């Protein structure tokens, strides 16, 4: 019996695939290898979700895998026109990062409201400066992105006494449509970007949107860097059009050391870590192995991405 060939695009810490021993021929590669190895693979596991190597290599010649799985919620790092037009099934790690990312946002909101970053800085300087801070309960949030991550963020913020409004691609019960976005962000204290990156969402937070927000608003991006016009955000912060921002994702990652974003007033910078928790490799790896077992058995895969839309339908 011929074993299926699994090609893994590795990150710093490779996935644990011990359950596949003797059940698959496993090949590992870095950014330099996909072009040569894709024709050999029946299945591709994109473990390094920051890599663009698959998107670059896919249009080449030769056979392509029947199934591609990415250990991330977003698929923009691997999607290209040739993959979108192919018969290859694409799945993602939907459900793995929802609660960790919601907890991250829920930590940012009171930290900013209570001015904790400045408290840490004052302690470092051995300075005592009494201030009054904002209440969290009773504030409003606009969460842009109505998928599992956005819904988890809204639910977690609600537990803090924040009134959330969800905005999605299509309006439905409990979810506002794009036509309501400007109205909702104009009254929100917290504007949270958690949408997938598509042609519709690219650059959606621009000078107009930052101009609509109230001066006391804080903007948080845990979705994709390309959702934001970063120069427009920088201008909004410099001119105090909004009170502050927290970015976990950026147009260029890692964020270059010479980026002006590092020194913007009121901006918190973190290194794409909102969904990363201790032991974070275990669950995505186990989820993939479960999917692999379904695939080998000929059962339908779950978390199948609509390649034209760029996300799993149903949110």
PDB file of C-alpha atoms in Angstrom:
ATOM      1  CA  UNK A   1       0.000   0.000   0.000  1.00  0.00           C
ATOM      2  CA  UNK A   2       1.378   3.390  -0.993  1.00  0.00           C
ATOM      3  CA  UNK A   3       1.412   5.910   1.828  1.00  0.00           C
ATOM      4  CA  UNK A   4       0.165   9.437   1.101  1.00  0.00           C
ATOM      5  CA  UNK A   5       2.884  12.089   1.042  1.00  0.00           C
ATOM      6  CA  UNK A   6       2.504  14.967   3.492  1.00  0.00           C
ATOM      7  CA  UNK A   7       4.636  18.064   2.918  1.00  0.00           C
ATOM      8  CA  UNK A   8       5.064  20.325   5.954  1.00  0.00           C
ATOM      9  CA  UNK A   9       6.136  23.950   5.611  1.00  0.00           C
ATOM     10  CA  UNK A  10       7.838  24.274   8.982  1.00  0.00           C
ATOM     11  CA  UNK A  11       8.123  27.144  11.412  1.00  0.00           C
ATOM     12  CA  UNK A  12      10.669  27.411  14.240  1.00  0.00           C
ATOM     13  CA  UNK A  13       8.898  24.659  16.192  1.00  0.00           C
ATOM     14  CA  UNK A  14       7.655  21.844  13.907  1.00  0.00           C
ATOM     15  CA  UNK A  15       4.266  20.221  14.572  1.00  0.00           C
ATOM     16  CA  UNK A  16       3.942  17.035  16.557  1.00  0.00           C
ATOM     17  CA  UNK A  17       2.738  14.434  14.088  1.00  0.00           C
ATOM     18  CA  UNK A  18       3.587  11.247  15.950  1.00  0.00           C
ATOM     19  CA  UNK A  19       0.111   9.827  15.367  1.00  0.00           C
ATOM     20  CA  UNK A  20       0.882   9.754  11.639  1.00  0.00           C
ATOM     21  CA  UNK A  21       3.914   7.477  12.030  1.00  0.00           C
ATOM     22  CA  UNK A  22       3.608   4.659   9.537  1.00  0.00           C
ATOM     23  CA  UNK A  23       0.505   6.257   8.033  1.00  0.00           C
ATOM     24  CA  UNK A  24       2.095   8.947   5.882  1.00  0.00           C
ATOM     25  CA  UNK A  25       5.376   9.779   4.194  1.00  0.00           C
ATOM     26  CA  UNK A  26       6.246  13.105   5.791  1.00  0.00           C
ATOM     27  CA  UNK A  27       8.534  15.653   4.125  1.00  0.00           C
ATOM     28  CA  UNK A  28       9.647  18.873   5.796  1.00  0.00           C
ATOM     29  CA  UNK A  29      10.745  22.081   4.111  1.00  0.00           C
ATOM     30  CA  UNK A  30      11.439  25.726   4.776  1.00  0.00           C
ATOM     31  CA  UNK A  31      10.712  28.727   2.571  1.00  0.00           C
ATOM     32  CA  UNK A  32      13.154  27.537  -0.088  1.00  0.00           C
ATOM     33  CA  UNK A  33      11.642  24.085  -0.650  1.00  0.00           C
ATOM     34  CA  UNK A  34       7.961  24.216  -1.699  1.00  0.00           C
ATOM     35  CA  UNK A  35       8.571  24.863  -5.394  1.00  0.00           C
ATOM     36  CA  UNK A  36      10.540  21.632  -5.791  1.00  0.00           C
ATOM     37  CA  UNK A  37       8.495  19.467  -3.426  1.00  0.00           C
ATOM     38  CA  UNK A  38       4.892  20.466  -4.173  1.00  0.00           C
ATOM     39  CA  UNK A  39       4.585  17.970  -7.084  1.00  0.00           C
ATOM     40  CA  UNK A  40       5.393  15.116  -4.690  1.00  0.00           C
ATOM     41  CA  UNK A  41       2.815  16.053  -2.075  1.00  0.00           C
ATOM     42  CA  UNK A  42      -0.714  14.727  -1.695  1.00  0.00           C
ATOM     43  CA  UNK A  43      -1.292  17.013   1.287  1.00  0.00           C
ATOM     44  CA  UNK A  44       0.387  20.269   2.287  1.00  0.00           C
ATOM     45  CA  UNK A  45       0.444  21.446   5.908  1.00  0.00           C
ATOM     46  CA  UNK A  46       1.355  25.138   6.131  1.00  0.00           C
ATOM     47  CA  UNK A  47       2.630  25.255   9.685  1.00  0.00           C
ATOM     48  CA  UNK A  48       4.526  28.524   9.206  1.00  0.00           C
ATOM     49  CA  UNK A  49       1.531  30.815   8.708  1.00  0.00           C
ATOM     50  CA  UNK A  50       3.797  33.865   8.316  1.00  0.00           C
ATOM     51  CA  UNK A  51       5.498  32.415   5.237  1.00  0.00           C
ATOM     52  CA  UNK A  52       4.492  33.499   1.715  1.00  0.00           C
ATOM     53  CA  UNK A  53       6.420  30.623   0.124  1.00  0.00           C
ATOM     54  CA  UNK A  54       3.345  28.641  -0.917  1.00  0.00           C
ATOM     55  CA  UNK A  55       1.725  31.609  -2.629  1.00  0.00           C
ATOM     56  CA  UNK A  56       4.940  32.173  -4.563  1.00  0.00           C
ATOM     57  CA  UNK A  57       5.528  28.517  -5.464  1.00  0.00           C
ATOM     58  CA  UNK A  58       2.005  27.367  -6.298  1.00  0.00           C
ATOM     59  CA  UNK A  59       1.828  28.799  -9.873  1.00  0.00           C
ATOM     60  CA  UNK A  60       4.770  26.622 -10.941  1.00  0.00           C
ATOM     61  CA  UNK A  61       4.656  23.459 -13.035  1.00  0.00           C
ATOM     62  CA  UNK A  62       3.776  19.961 -11.934  1.00  0.00           C
ATOM     63  CA  UNK A  63       1.116  18.235  -9.885  1.00  0.00           C
ATOM     64  CA  UNK A  64      -0.302  20.050  -6.864  1.00  0.00           C
ATOM     65  CA  UNK A  65      -1.615  18.656  -3.540  1.00  0.00           C
ATOM     66  CA  UNK A  66      -5.292  17.760  -3.358  1.00  0.00           C
ATOM     67  CA  UNK A  67      -5.580  19.344   0.072  1.00  0.00           C
ATOM     68  CA  UNK A  68      -3.851  22.276   1.789  1.00  0.00           C
ATOM     69  CA  UNK A  69      -4.269  22.972   5.494  1.00  0.00           C
ATOM     70  CA  UNK A  70      -2.982  26.087   7.233  1.00  0.00           C
ATOM     71  CA  UNK A  71      -2.407  26.186  10.996  1.00  0.00           C
ATOM     72  CA  UNK A  72      -3.950  29.654  11.144  1.00  0.00           C
ATOM     73  CA  UNK A  73      -7.341  31.301  10.873  1.00  0.00           C
ATOM     74  CA  UNK A  74      -6.378  33.510   7.919  1.00  0.00           C
ATOM     75  CA  UNK A  75      -5.475  32.145   4.479  1.00  0.00           C
ATOM     76  CA  UNK A  76      -4.212  35.317   2.782  1.00  0.00           C
ATOM     77  CA  UNK A  77      -0.586  34.192   3.183  1.00  0.00           C
ATOM     78  CA  UNK A  78      -1.069  31.235   0.837  1.00  0.00           C
ATOM     79  CA  UNK A  79      -3.907  32.209  -1.476  1.00  0.00           C
ATOM     80  CA  UNK A  80      -3.065  33.093  -5.066  1.00  0.00           C
ATOM     81  CA  UNK A  81      -5.255  33.107  -8.209  1.00  0.00           C
ATOM     82  CA  UNK A  82      -3.967  29.698  -9.320  1.00  0.00           C
ATOM     83  CA  UNK A  83      -4.791  28.069  -5.979  1.00  0.00           C
ATOM     84  CA  UNK A  84      -8.170  29.802  -5.819  1.00  0.00           C
ATOM     85  CA  UNK A  85      -9.055  28.481  -9.286  1.00  0.00           C
ATOM     86  CA  UNK A  86      -7.847  24.918  -8.627  1.00  0.00           C
ATOM     87  CA  UNK A  87      -9.703  21.874  -7.312  1.00  0.00           C
ATOM     88  CA  UNK A  88      -7.460  21.788  -4.230  1.00  0.00           C
ATOM     89  CA  UNK A  89      -9.387  21.875  -0.950  1.00  0.00           C
ATOM     90  CA  UNK A  90      -8.133  24.445   1.581  1.00  0.00           C
ATOM     91  CA  UNK A  91      -8.869  24.153   5.307  1.00  0.00           C
ATOM     92  CA  UNK A  92      -7.853  26.301   8.263  1.00  0.00           C
ATOM     93  CA  UNK A  93      -7.512  26.151  12.036  1.00  0.00           C
ATOM     94  CA  UNK A  94     -10.864  27.748  12.739  1.00  0.00           C
ATOM     95  CA  UNK A  95     -11.777  27.441  16.425  1.00  0.00           C
ATOM     96  CA  UNK A  96      -8.241  27.202  17.798  1.00  0.00           C
ATOM     97  CA  UNK A  97      -7.520  30.874  18.389  1.00  0.00           C
ATOM     98  CA  UNK A  98     -10.950  32.302  19.241  1.00  0.00           C
ATOM     99  CA  UNK A  99     -10.761  32.418  23.027  1.00  0.00           C
ATOM    100  CA  UNK A 100      -7.034  33.260  23.344  1.00  0.00           C
ATOM    101  CA  UNK A 101      -7.518  36.248  21.028  1.00  0.00           C
ATOM    102  CA  UNK A 102     -10.655  37.295  22.874  1.00  0.00           C
ATOM    103  CA  UNK A 103      -8.755  37.190  26.158  1.00  0.00           C
ATOM    104  CA  UNK A 104      -5.973  39.258  24.628  1.00  0.00           C
ATOM    105  CA  UNK A 105      -8.395  41.973  23.526  1.00  0.00           C
ATOM    106  CA  UNK A 106     -10.155  41.802  26.881  1.00  0.00           C
ATOM    107  CA  UNK A 107      -6.780  42.378  28.567  1.00  0.00           C
ATOM    108  CA  UNK A 108      -5.957  45.339  26.325  1.00  0.00           C
ATOM    109  CA  UNK A 109      -9.216  47.185  26.967  1.00  0.00           C
ATOM    110  CA  UNK A 110      -8.909  47.568  30.774  1.00  0.00           C
ATOM    111  CA  UNK A 111      -5.138  48.024  30.492  1.00  0.00           C
ATOM    112  CA  UNK A 112      -5.670  51.051  28.251  1.00  0.00           C
ATOM    113  CA  UNK A 113      -8.678  52.310  30.221  1.00  0.00           C
ATOM    114  CA  UNK A 114      -6.696  52.174  33.463  1.00  0.00           C
ATOM    115  CA  UNK A 115      -3.562  53.674  31.868  1.00  0.00           C
ATOM    116  CA  UNK A 116      -1.414  50.706  32.893  1.00  0.00           C
ATOM    117  CA  UNK A 117       1.281  51.226  30.226  1.00  0.00           C
ATOM    118  CA  UNK A 118       2.024  54.680  31.675  1.00  0.00           C
ATOM    119  CA  UNK A 119       1.963  53.265  35.208  1.00  0.00           C
ATOM    120  CA  UNK A 120       4.670  50.767  34.231  1.00  0.00           C
ATOM    121  CA  UNK A 121       6.732  53.550  32.653  1.00  0.00           C
ATOM    122  CA  UNK A 122       6.376  55.781  35.712  1.00  0.00           C
ATOM    123  CA  UNK A 123       7.412  52.931  37.988  1.00  0.00           C
ATOM    124  CA  UNK A 124      10.476  52.359  35.833  1.00  0.00           C
ATOM    125  CA  UNK A 125      11.340  56.052  36.284  1.00  0.00           C
ATOM    126  CA  UNK A 126      10.557  55.926  40.049  1.00  0.00           C
ATOM    127  CA  UNK A 127       7.916  58.616  39.632  1.00  0.00           C
ATOM    128  CA  UNK A 128       4.552  58.901  41.371  1.00  0.00           C
ATOM    129  CA  UNK A 129       1.872  60.636  39.303  1.00  0.00           C
ATOM    130  CA  UNK A 130      -1.724  60.304  40.384  1.00  0.00           C
ATOM    131  CA  UNK A 131      -4.306  60.163  37.562  1.00  0.00           C
ATOM    132  CA  UNK A 132      -7.984  59.454  37.050  1.00  0.00           C
ATOM    133  CA  UNK A 133      -8.777  56.626  34.674  1.00  0.00           C
ATOM    134  CA  UNK A 134     -11.701  55.529  32.553  1.00  0.00           C
ATOM    135  CA  UNK A 135     -14.403  53.055  33.513  1.00  0.00           C
ATOM    136  CA  UNK A 136     -14.768  50.004  31.308  1.00  0.00           C
ATOM    137  CA  UNK A 137     -18.299  48.991  32.263  1.00  0.00           C
ATOM    138  CA  UNK A 138     -20.833  51.007  30.338  1.00  0.00           C
ATOM    139  CA  UNK A 139     -18.596  51.636  27.320  1.00  0.00           C
ATOM    140  CA  UNK A 140     -19.338  50.506  23.774  1.00  0.00           C
ATOM    141  CA  UNK A 141     -17.320  48.381  21.367  1.00  0.00           C
ATOM    142  CA  UNK A 142     -17.626  47.841  17.634  1.00  0.00           C
ATOM    143  CA  UNK A 143     -16.133  44.466  16.673  1.00  0.00           C
ATOM    144  CA  UNK A 144     -15.480  44.249  12.934  1.00  0.00           C
ATOM    145  CA  UNK A 145     -15.472  40.596  11.883  1.00  0.00           C
ATOM    146  CA  UNK A 146     -18.379  38.348  12.841  1.00  0.00           C
ATOM    147  CA  UNK A 147     -16.599  34.997  12.634  1.00  0.00           C
ATOM    148  CA  UNK A 148     -15.740  32.820  15.628  1.00  0.00           C
ATOM    149  CA  UNK A 149     -12.935  35.163  16.721  1.00  0.00           C
ATOM    150  CA  UNK A 150     -15.102  38.274  16.519  1.00  0.00           C
ATOM    151  CA  UNK A 151     -17.951  36.563  18.339  1.00  0.00           C
ATOM    152  CA  UNK A 152     -15.627  35.389  21.111  1.00  0.00           C
ATOM    153  CA  UNK A 153     -14.240  38.928  21.471  1.00  0.00           C
ATOM    154  CA  UNK A 154     -17.747  40.377  21.707  1.00  0.00           C
ATOM    155  CA  UNK A 155     -18.823  37.824  24.317  1.00  0.00           C
ATOM    156  CA  UNK A 156     -15.722  38.341  26.446  1.00  0.00           C
ATOM    157  CA  UNK A 157     -16.016  42.129  26.339  1.00  0.00           C
ATOM    158  CA  UNK A 158     -19.671  41.842  27.308  1.00  0.00           C
ATOM    159  CA  UNK A 159     -18.573  40.039  30.480  1.00  0.00           C
ATOM    160  CA  UNK A 160     -16.596  43.193  31.357  1.00  0.00           C
ATOM    161  CA  UNK A 161     -19.725  45.316  31.069  1.00  0.00           C
ATOM    162  CA  UNK A 162     -18.954  46.544  27.551  1.00  0.00           C
ATOM    163  CA  UNK A 163     -21.831  46.714  25.067  1.00  0.00           C
ATOM    164  CA  UNK A 164     -20.546  45.147  21.814  1.00  0.00           C
ATOM    165  CA  UNK A 165     -21.845  45.508  18.266  1.00  0.00           C
ATOM    166  CA  UNK A 166     -20.719  42.958  15.660  1.00  0.00           C
ATOM    167  CA  UNK A 167     -20.202  43.910  12.011  1.00  0.00           C
ATOM    168  CA  UNK A 168     -19.981  41.249   9.323  1.00  0.00           C
ATOM    169  CA  UNK A 169     -20.046  40.887   5.569  1.00  0.00           C
ATOM    170  CA  UNK A 170     -23.800  40.236   5.525  1.00  0.00           C
ATOM    171  CA  UNK A 171     -26.343  41.625   8.029  1.00  0.00           C
ATOM    172  CA  UNK A 172     -28.336  39.047   9.987  1.00  0.00           C
ATOM    173  CA  UNK A 173     -29.710  38.519  13.466  1.00  0.00           C
ATOM    174  CA  UNK A 174     -27.176  39.898  15.930  1.00  0.00           C
ATOM    175  CA  UNK A 175     -24.797  41.075  13.193  1.00  0.00           C
ATOM    176  CA  UNK A 176     -24.734  44.452  11.452  1.00  0.00           C
ATOM    177  CA  UNK A 177     -23.757  44.806   7.812  1.00  0.00           C
ATOM    178  CA  UNK A 178     -21.079  47.053   6.276  1.00  0.00           C
ATOM    179  CA  UNK A 179     -23.608  49.859   5.753  1.00  0.00           C
ATOM    180  CA  UNK A 180     -23.799  50.305   9.543  1.00  0.00           C
ATOM    181  CA  UNK A 181     -20.037  50.439  10.123  1.00  0.00           C
ATOM    182  CA  UNK A 182     -19.506  54.205  10.095  1.00  0.00           C
ATOM    183  CA  UNK A 183     -22.494  54.778  12.385  1.00  0.00           C
ATOM    184  CA  UNK A 184     -21.290  52.180  14.877  1.00  0.00           C
ATOM    185  CA  UNK A 185     -17.651  53.242  15.022  1.00  0.00           C
ATOM    186  CA  UNK A 186     -18.751  56.875  15.450  1.00  0.00           C
ATOM    187  CA  UNK A 187     -20.276  55.979  18.825  1.00  0.00           C
ATOM    188  CA  UNK A 188     -17.817  53.271  19.926  1.00  0.00           C
ATOM    189  CA  UNK A 189     -15.237  53.645  22.687  1.00  0.00           C
ATOM    190  CA  UNK A 190     -13.375  50.588  21.388  1.00  0.00           C
ATOM    191  CA  UNK A 191     -13.093  49.667  17.701  1.00  0.00           C
ATOM    192  CA  UNK A 192     -11.777  46.111  17.270  1.00  0.00           C
ATOM    193  CA  UNK A 193     -10.588  44.833  13.879  1.00  0.00           C
ATOM    194  CA  UNK A 194     -10.884  41.036  13.694  1.00  0.00           C
ATOM    195  CA  UNK A 195     -11.933  40.566  10.066  1.00  0.00           C
ATOM    196  CA  UNK A 196     -10.290  38.271   7.517  1.00  0.00           C
ATOM    197  CA  UNK A 197      -8.149  39.923   4.846  1.00  0.00           C
ATOM    198  CA  UNK A 198     -10.013  40.010   1.534  1.00  0.00           C
ATOM    199  CA  UNK A 199     -10.218  42.484  -1.311  1.00  0.00           C
ATOM    200  CA  UNK A 200     -13.273  43.958   0.415  1.00  0.00           C
ATOM    201  CA  UNK A 201     -11.538  44.474   3.751  1.00  0.00           C
ATOM    202  CA  UNK A 202      -8.053  45.525   2.614  1.00  0.00           C
ATOM    203  CA  UNK A 203      -7.402  49.083   3.801  1.00  0.00           C
ATOM    204  CA  UNK A 204     -10.903  49.440   5.263  1.00  0.00           C
ATOM    205  CA  UNK A 205      -9.574  51.406   8.235  1.00  0.00           C
ATOM    206  CA  UNK A 206      -8.410  54.527   6.436  1.00  0.00           C
ATOM    207  CA  UNK A 207      -8.362  58.289   7.032  1.00  0.00           C
ATOM    208  CA  UNK A 208     -12.130  58.453   6.631  1.00  0.00           C
ATOM    209  CA  UNK A 209     -12.783  55.748   9.238  1.00  0.00           C
ATOM    210  CA  UNK A 210     -10.338  57.224  11.756  1.00  0.00           C
ATOM    211  CA  UNK A 211     -11.958  60.610  11.160  1.00  0.00           C
ATOM    212  CA  UNK A 212     -15.388  59.168  11.956  1.00  0.00           C
ATOM    213  CA  UNK A 213     -14.256  57.794  15.321  1.00  0.00           C
ATOM    214  CA  UNK A 214     -14.723  59.935  18.405  1.00  0.00           C
ATOM    215  CA  UNK A 215     -11.636  61.537  20.012  1.00  0.00           C
ATOM    216  CA  UNK A 216     -11.896  59.225  23.027  1.00  0.00           C
ATOM    217  CA  UNK A 217     -11.947  56.054  20.904  1.00  0.00           C
ATOM    218  CA  UNK A 218      -9.232  53.396  20.966  1.00  0.00           C
ATOM    219  CA  UNK A 219      -8.549  51.232  17.899  1.00  0.00           C
ATOM    220  CA  UNK A 220      -7.344  47.618  18.241  1.00  0.00           C
ATOM    221  CA  UNK A 221      -6.213  45.390  15.353  1.00  0.00           C
ATOM    222  CA  UNK A 222      -5.848  41.642  15.900  1.00  0.00           C
ATOM    223  CA  UNK A 223      -6.949  40.713  12.364  1.00  0.00           C
ATOM    224  CA  UNK A 224      -4.438  41.435   9.610  1.00  0.00           C
ATOM    225  CA  UNK A 225      -2.100  44.381   9.176  1.00  0.00           C
ATOM    226  CA  UNK A 226      -3.390  45.103   5.684  1.00  0.00           C
ATOM    227  CA  UNK A 227      -6.827  45.931   7.088  1.00  0.00           C
ATOM    228  CA  UNK A 228      -5.315  49.262   8.145  1.00  0.00           C
ATOM    229  CA  UNK A 229      -3.909  52.223   6.255  1.00  0.00           C
ATOM    230  CA  UNK A 230      -0.973  52.586   8.634  1.00  0.00           C
ATOM    231  CA  UNK A 231       0.043  56.125   7.551  1.00  0.00           C
ATOM    232  CA  UNK A 232      -3.575  57.225   8.103  1.00  0.00           C
ATOM    233  CA  UNK A 233      -3.548  55.676  11.576  1.00  0.00           C
ATOM    234  CA  UNK A 234      -0.242  57.385  12.346  1.00  0.00           C
ATOM    235  CA  UNK A 235      -1.724  60.725  11.306  1.00  0.00           C
ATOM    236  CA  UNK A 236      -4.830  60.138  13.406  1.00  0.00           C
ATOM    237  CA  UNK A 237      -2.715  59.449  16.490  1.00  0.00           C
ATOM    238  CA  UNK A 238      -0.403  62.416  15.932  1.00  0.00           C
ATOM    239  CA  UNK A 239      -3.366  64.762  15.481  1.00  0.00           C
ATOM    240  CA  UNK A 240      -5.216  63.199  18.445  1.00  0.00           C
ATOM    241  CA  UNK A 241      -8.202  62.332  16.278  1.00  0.00           C
ATOM    242  CA  UNK A 242      -8.425  59.169  18.383  1.00  0.00           C
ATOM    243  CA  UNK A 243      -7.198  58.503  21.899  1.00  0.00           C
ATOM    244  CA  UNK A 244      -4.982  55.523  21.175  1.00  0.00           C
ATOM    245  CA  UNK A 245      -4.443  52.242  19.386  1.00  0.00           C
ATOM    246  CA  UNK A 246      -3.065  48.751  19.920  1.00  0.00           C
ATOM    247  CA  UNK A 247      -1.683  46.807  16.969  1.00  0.00           C
ATOM    248  CA  UNK A 248      -0.811  43.120  17.087  1.00  0.00           C
ATOM    249  CA  UNK A 249      -0.479  42.792  13.298  1.00  0.00           C
ATOM    250  CA  UNK A 250       1.214  44.947  10.676  1.00  0.00           C
ATOM    251  CA  UNK A 251       1.558  45.355   6.944  1.00  0.00           C
ATOM    252  CA  UNK A 252       5.208  44.284   7.247  1.00  0.00           C
ATOM    253  CA  UNK A 253       6.086  41.605   9.793  1.00  0.00           C
ATOM    254  CA  UNK A 254       8.242  41.552  11.776  1.00  0.00           C
ATOM    255  CA  UNK A 255       7.770  45.294  12.244  1.00  0.00           C
ATOM    256  CA  UNK A 256      11.072  46.889  11.141  1.00  0.00           C
ATOM    257  CA  UNK A 257      13.148  48.491  13.871  1.00  0.00           C
ATOM    258  CA  UNK A 258      13.119  51.787  11.981  1.00  0.00           C
ATOM    259  CA  UNK A 259       9.333  51.889  11.567  1.00  0.00           C
ATOM    260  CA  UNK A 260       7.805  55.159  12.814  1.00  0.00           C
ATOM    261  CA  UNK A 261       5.015  53.132  14.408  1.00  0.00           C
ATOM    262  CA  UNK A 262       7.270  52.285  17.352  1.00  0.00           C
ATOM    263  CA  UNK A 263       7.289  55.889  18.552  1.00  0.00           C
ATOM    264  CA  UNK A 264       3.727  57.001  17.865  1.00  0.00           C
ATOM    265  CA  UNK A 265       1.929  58.566  20.841  1.00  0.00           C
ATOM    266  CA  UNK A 266      -0.713  56.318  22.331  1.00  0.00           C
ATOM    267  CA  UNK A 267       0.189  53.217  20.310  1.00  0.00           C
ATOM    268  CA  UNK A 268       0.806  49.798  21.884  1.00  0.00           C
ATOM    269  CA  UNK A 269       2.803  47.410  19.674  1.00  0.00           C
ATOM    270  CA  UNK A 270       2.842  43.627  20.078  1.00  0.00           C
ATOM    271  CA  UNK A 271       4.432  40.972  17.812  1.00  0.00           C
ATOM    272  CA  UNK A 272       1.453  39.050  16.340  1.00  0.00           C
ATOM    273  CA  UNK A 273       0.933  37.140  19.574  1.00  0.00           C
ATOM    274  CA  UNK A 274      -2.749  37.601  20.427  1.00  0.00           C
ATOM    275  CA  UNK A 275      -3.597  33.975  19.603  1.00  0.00           C
ATOM    276  CA  UNK A 276      -0.407  32.415  20.962  1.00  0.00           C
ATOM    277  CA  UNK A 277      -0.550  30.715  24.344  1.00  0.00           C
ATOM    278  CA  UNK A 278       1.672  28.295  26.248  1.00  0.00           C
ATOM    279  CA  UNK A 279       1.493  24.923  24.491  1.00  0.00           C
ATOM    280  CA  UNK A 280       0.033  26.589  21.402  1.00  0.00           C
ATOM    281  CA  UNK A 281       1.581  24.040  19.000  1.00  0.00           C
ATOM    282  CA  UNK A 282      -0.343  21.144  20.502  1.00  0.00           C
ATOM    283  CA  UNK A 283      -3.932  22.003  19.585  1.00  0.00           C
ATOM    284  CA  UNK A 284      -3.356  23.048  15.940  1.00  0.00           C
ATOM    285  CA  UNK A 285      -1.261  19.910  15.393  1.00  0.00           C
ATOM    286  CA  UNK A 286      -3.887  17.664  16.952  1.00  0.00           C
ATOM    287  CA  UNK A 287      -6.625  19.342  14.906  1.00  0.00           C
ATOM    288  CA  UNK A 288      -4.677  18.701  11.701  1.00  0.00           C
ATOM    289  CA  UNK A 289      -4.147  15.029  12.548  1.00  0.00           C
ATOM    290  CA  UNK A 290      -7.896  14.683  13.170  1.00  0.00           C
ATOM    291  CA  UNK A 291      -8.536  16.199   9.747  1.00  0.00           C
ATOM    292  CA  UNK A 292      -5.918  13.929   8.162  1.00  0.00           C
ATOM    293  CA  UNK A 293      -7.687  10.891   9.569  1.00  0.00           C
ATOM    294  CA  UNK A 294     -10.958  12.121   8.073  1.00  0.00           C
ATOM    295  CA  UNK A 295      -9.251  12.681   4.720  1.00  0.00           C
ATOM    296  CA  UNK A 296      -7.662   9.213   4.647  1.00  0.00           C
ATOM    297  CA  UNK A 297     -11.018   7.659   5.528  1.00  0.00           C
ATOM    298  CA  UNK A 298     -12.719   9.541   2.694  1.00  0.00           C
ATOM    299  CA  UNK A 299     -14.932  11.517   5.071  1.00  0.00           C
ATOM    300  CA  UNK A 300     -15.791  15.189   4.367  1.00  0.00           C
ATOM    301  CA  UNK A 301     -13.315  17.714   5.740  1.00  0.00           C
ATOM    302  CA  UNK A 302     -14.435  20.478   8.090  1.00  0.00           C
ATOM    303  CA  UNK A 303     -13.229  24.093   8.200  1.00  0.00           C
ATOM    304  CA  UNK A 304     -13.234  24.186   4.396  1.00  0.00           C
ATOM    305  CA  UNK A 305     -12.344  27.661   3.126  1.00  0.00           C
ATOM    306  CA  UNK A 306     -14.325  29.361   0.376  1.00  0.00           C
ATOM    307  CA  UNK A 307     -11.300  30.209  -1.754  1.00  0.00           C
ATOM    308  CA  UNK A 308     -13.045  33.044  -3.539  1.00  0.00           C
ATOM    309  CA  UNK A 309     -14.122  34.748  -0.301  1.00  0.00           C
ATOM    310  CA  UNK A 310     -10.991  33.886   1.681  1.00  0.00           C
ATOM    311  CA  UNK A 311     -12.603  32.406   4.774  1.00  0.00           C
ATOM    312  CA  UNK A 312     -14.811  29.561   6.021  1.00  0.00           C
ATOM    313  CA  UNK A 313     -18.462  30.371   5.151  1.00  0.00           C
ATOM    314  CA  UNK A 314     -21.051  30.686   7.853  1.00  0.00           C
ATOM    315  CA  UNK A 315     -19.802  33.852   9.576  1.00  0.00           C
TER     316      UNK A 315
END
